[in-house]
PDB file of C-alpha atoms in Angstrom:
ATOM      1  CA  MET B   1      -6.894  -9.462  -0.706  1.00 83.00           C
ATOM      2  CA  PRO B   2      -5.120  -6.339   0.631  1.00 94.00           C
ATOM      3  CA  LEU B   3      -3.808  -3.904  -2.007  1.00 96.00           C
ATOM      4  CA  LEU B   4      -1.217  -1.308  -1.448  1.00 98.00           C
ATOM      5  CA  ILE B   5      -1.094   1.492  -4.186  1.00 98.00           C
ATOM      6  CA  ILE B   6       1.671   3.957  -4.284  1.00 98.00           C
ATOM      7  CA  ASP B   7       1.638   6.985  -6.562  1.00 98.00           C
ATOM      8  CA  THR B   8       4.882   8.909  -6.730  1.00 98.00           C
ATOM      9  CA  ASN B   9       6.707  11.671  -8.452  1.00 98.00           C
ATOM     10  CA  LEU B  10       9.906   9.683  -8.245  1.00 98.00           C
ATOM     11  CA  PRO B  11      11.321   8.296 -11.560  1.00 98.00           C
ATOM     12  CA  ARG B  12      11.100   4.532 -12.055  1.00 98.00           C
ATOM     13  CA  SER B  13      14.855   4.333 -11.678  1.00 98.00           C
ATOM     14  CA  LYS B  14      14.595   5.387  -8.043  1.00 97.00           C
ATOM     15  CA  ILE B  15      12.311   2.503  -7.005  1.00 98.00           C
ATOM     16  CA  PRO B  16      14.375  -0.336  -5.630  1.00 98.00           C
ATOM     17  CA  LYS B  17      14.056  -3.612  -7.587  1.00 97.00           C
ATOM     18  CA  THR B  18      12.890  -5.398  -4.443  1.00 98.00           C
ATOM     19  CA  PHE B  19      10.269  -2.691  -3.576  1.00 98.00           C
ATOM     20  CA  VAL B  20       7.154  -4.762  -4.599  1.00 98.00           C
ATOM     21  CA  ASN B  21       8.199  -7.927  -2.809  1.00 98.00           C
ATOM     22  CA  ASP B  22       9.358  -5.990   0.209  1.00 98.00           C
ATOM     23  CA  ALA B  23       6.138  -3.979   0.438  1.00 98.00           C
ATOM     24  CA  ALA B  24       4.041  -7.195   0.033  1.00 98.00           C
ATOM     25  CA  GLU B  25       5.993  -8.797   2.947  1.00 98.00           C
ATOM     26  CA  LEU B  26       5.448  -5.706   5.051  1.00 98.00           C
ATOM     27  CA  ILE B  27       1.666  -5.542   4.395  1.00 97.00           C
ATOM     28  CA  ALA B  28       1.389  -9.334   5.010  1.00 96.00           C
ATOM     29  CA  SER B  29       3.211  -9.097   8.246  1.00 97.00           C
ATOM     30  CA  ILE B  30       1.372  -6.032   9.685  1.00 96.00           C
ATOM     31  CA  ILE B  31      -2.205  -7.324   8.705  1.00 94.00           C
ATOM     32  CA  LYS B  32      -1.288 -10.959   9.448  1.00 93.00           C
ATOM     33  CA  GLN B  33      -2.113 -12.315   5.995  1.00 90.00           C
ATOM     34  CA  ASP B  34      -0.320 -14.593   3.669  1.00 92.00           C
ATOM     35  CA  LYS B  35       1.882 -12.644   1.243  1.00 95.00           C
ATOM     36  CA  LYS B  36       0.361 -14.538  -1.836  1.00 93.00           C
ATOM     37  CA  HIS B  37      -2.826 -12.624  -1.050  1.00 90.00           C
ATOM     38  CA  VAL B  38      -1.242  -9.101  -1.093  1.00 96.00           C
ATOM     39  CA  GLY B  39      -1.095  -7.002  -4.250  1.00 95.00           C
ATOM     40  CA  VAL B  40       1.251  -4.014  -4.680  1.00 98.00           C
ATOM     41  CA  LEU B  41       0.914  -1.399  -7.511  1.00 98.00           C
ATOM     42  CA  VAL B  42       3.496   1.408  -7.871  1.00 98.00           C
ATOM     43  CA  LYS B  43       2.903   4.263 -10.311  1.00 98.00           C
ATOM     44  CA  THR B  44       5.982   6.380 -11.049  1.00 98.00           C
ATOM     45  CA  ASP B  45       6.905   9.697 -12.835  1.00 98.00           C
ATOM     46  CA  LEU B  46       3.611  11.374 -11.925  1.00 98.00           C
ATOM     47  CA  ILE B  47       3.048  15.074 -11.311  1.00 97.00           C
ATOM     48  CA  ILE B  48       2.334  15.149  -7.568  1.00 96.00           C
ATOM     49  CA  GLY B  49       2.330  18.173  -5.201  1.00 93.00           C
ATOM     50  CA  VAL B  50       2.152  17.968  -1.414  1.00 93.00           C
ATOM     51  CA  GLY B  51       1.857  21.243   0.389  1.00 91.00           C
ATOM     52  CA  GLY B  52       2.368  23.133  -2.866  1.00 91.00           C
ATOM     53  CA  SER B  53       5.613  21.542  -3.521  1.00 93.00           C
ATOM     54  CA  GLU B  54       6.624  19.075  -6.224  1.00 91.00           C
ATOM     55  CA  GLU B  55       9.573  17.754  -4.237  1.00 95.00           C
ATOM     56  CA  PRO B  56       9.783  13.933  -3.938  1.00 97.00           C
ATOM     57  CA  ALA B  57       6.449  12.810  -2.608  1.00 98.00           C
ATOM     58  CA  ALA B  58       3.884   9.832  -2.605  1.00 98.00           C
ATOM     59  CA  LEU B  59       0.238   9.279  -2.181  1.00 97.00           C
ATOM     60  CA  GLY B  60      -0.699   5.875  -0.956  1.00 98.00           C
ATOM     61  CA  LYS B  61      -3.794   3.864  -0.458  1.00 98.00           C
ATOM     62  CA  LEU B  62      -4.187   0.607   1.466  1.00 97.00           C
ATOM     63  CA  GLN B  63      -7.371  -1.377   0.529  1.00 95.00           C
ATOM     64  CA  ALA B  64      -8.448  -4.423   2.377  1.00 92.00           C
ATOM     65  CA  ILE B  65     -11.513  -6.489   3.230  1.00 89.00           C
ATOM     66  CA  ASN B  66     -12.380  -6.753   6.943  1.00 87.00           C
ATOM     67  CA  LEU B  67      -9.060  -5.647   8.056  1.00 88.00           C
ATOM     68  CA  LEU B  68      -9.137  -1.820   8.283  1.00 90.00           C
ATOM     69  CA  GLY B  69     -10.572   0.797  10.562  1.00 89.00           C
ATOM     70  CA  GLY B  70     -10.053   2.533  13.795  1.00 89.00           C
ATOM     71  CA  GLU B  71      -7.187   1.403  15.858  1.00 92.00           C
ATOM     72  CA  ARG B  72      -6.042  -1.124  13.299  1.00 90.00           C
ATOM     73  CA  ASN B  73      -5.169   1.835  10.950  1.00 93.00           C
ATOM     74  CA  ASN B  74      -3.183   3.441  13.730  1.00 92.00           C
ATOM     75  CA  GLN B  75      -1.285   0.286  14.154  1.00 93.00           C
ATOM     76  CA  TYR B  76      -0.422  -0.104  10.462  1.00 95.00           C
ATOM     77  CA  THR B  77       0.590   3.546   9.933  1.00 96.00           C
ATOM     78  CA  ALA B  78       4.040   3.719  11.512  1.00 96.00           C
ATOM     79  CA  PRO B  79       5.480   0.614   9.803  1.00 98.00           C
ATOM     80  CA  ILE B  80       4.224   1.822   6.402  1.00 98.00           C
ATOM     81  CA  TYR B  81       5.584   5.273   6.861  1.00 98.00           C
ATOM     82  CA  GLU B  82       8.990   3.822   8.094  1.00 98.00           C
ATOM     83  CA  PHE B  83       9.177   1.497   5.041  1.00 98.00           C
ATOM     84  CA  ILE B  84       8.326   4.417   2.546  1.00 98.00           C
ATOM     85  CA  GLU B  85      11.086   6.639   4.089  1.00 98.00           C
ATOM     86  CA  LYS B  86      13.674   3.876   4.194  1.00 98.00           C
ATOM     87  CA  THR B  87      13.004   2.438   0.714  1.00 98.00           C
ATOM     88  CA  LEU B  88      12.037   5.614  -1.276  1.00 98.00           C
ATOM     89  CA  GLY B  89      13.571   8.353   0.797  1.00 97.00           C
ATOM     90  CA  ILE B  90      10.259  10.081   1.103  1.00 98.00           C
ATOM     91  CA  LYS B  91       9.680  11.798   4.539  1.00 96.00           C
ATOM     92  CA  GLY B  92       6.444  11.394   6.373  1.00 96.00           C
ATOM     93  CA  ASP B  93       5.305  14.992   5.647  1.00 96.00           C
ATOM     94  CA  ARG B  94       5.639  14.054   1.939  1.00 97.00           C
ATOM     95  CA  PHE B  95       3.593  10.989   2.070  1.00 97.00           C
ATOM     96  CA  VAL B  96      -0.225  10.827   2.418  1.00 97.00           C
ATOM     97  CA  LEU B  97      -1.860   7.387   3.200  1.00 97.00           C
ATOM     98  CA  GLU B  98      -5.462   6.641   2.810  1.00 97.00           C
ATOM     99  CA  PHE B  99      -7.023   3.567   4.174  1.00 96.00           C
ATOM    100  CA  GLN B 100     -10.021   2.105   2.302  1.00 95.00           C
ATOM    101  CA  ALA B 101     -12.132  -0.617   3.742  1.00 91.00           C
ATOM    102  CA  ILE B 102     -13.917  -2.629   1.024  1.00 90.00           C
ATOM    103  CA  GLU B 103     -16.417  -5.372   0.800  1.00 88.00           C
ATOM    104  CA  GLY B 104     -15.681  -8.834  -0.696  1.00 86.00           C
ATOM    105  CA  SER B 105     -18.250  -8.259  -3.320  1.00 87.00           C
ATOM    106  CA  GLU B 106     -16.188  -5.282  -4.719  1.00 89.00           C
ATOM    107  CA  VAL B 107     -13.140  -7.361  -5.503  1.00 83.00           C
ATOM    108  CA  ALA B 108     -12.844 -10.310  -7.878  1.00 83.00           C
ATOM    109  CA  LEU B 109     -10.120 -12.849  -8.341  1.00 81.00           C
ATOM    110  CA  ASN B 110      -9.998 -15.900 -10.546  1.00 80.00           C
ATOM    111  CA  GLY B 111     -13.412 -15.266 -12.011  1.00 87.00           C
ATOM    112  CA  LYS B 112     -15.229 -14.777  -8.693  1.00 82.00           C
ATOM    113  CA  THR B 113     -15.769 -12.005  -6.221  1.00 84.00           C
ATOM    114  CA  LEU B 114     -14.162 -12.569  -2.911  1.00 82.00           C
ATOM    115  CA  ALA B 115     -17.595 -12.622  -1.313  1.00 79.00           C
ATOM    116  CA  ASP B 116     -17.979 -15.984  -3.059  1.00 67.00           C
ATOM    117  CA  TYR B 117     -14.905 -17.509  -1.587  1.00 64.00           C
ATOM    118  CA  PRO B 118     -15.032 -19.540   1.646  1.00 58.00           C
ATOM    119  CA  LYS B 119     -14.100 -17.628   4.826  1.00 55.00           C
TER     120      LYS B 119
END
């Protein structure tokens, strides 16, 4: 279950109404998973500085089980950065993205960890 988390200093009013759905579609397409398994969390109105400046910026994290690492991360980076710039107007030098590979036993859904679900 991939999860995209975006923390930004933009106000809620600057986040497009379709952002969560569009972000889920993007992540599903680049990691080749069904959109119904993708989570998106956006936190707005935060105090964030990048490079010592509080101009519009975002910090992102993509978490996933068995889908991240090495060359995969390189393949995912450009589409995510393009999406953030296009939808939020945040340039690449104002957006920091972290990839976090996690184990199925570290995520639960519907009362069970994902390690307990069939592969």
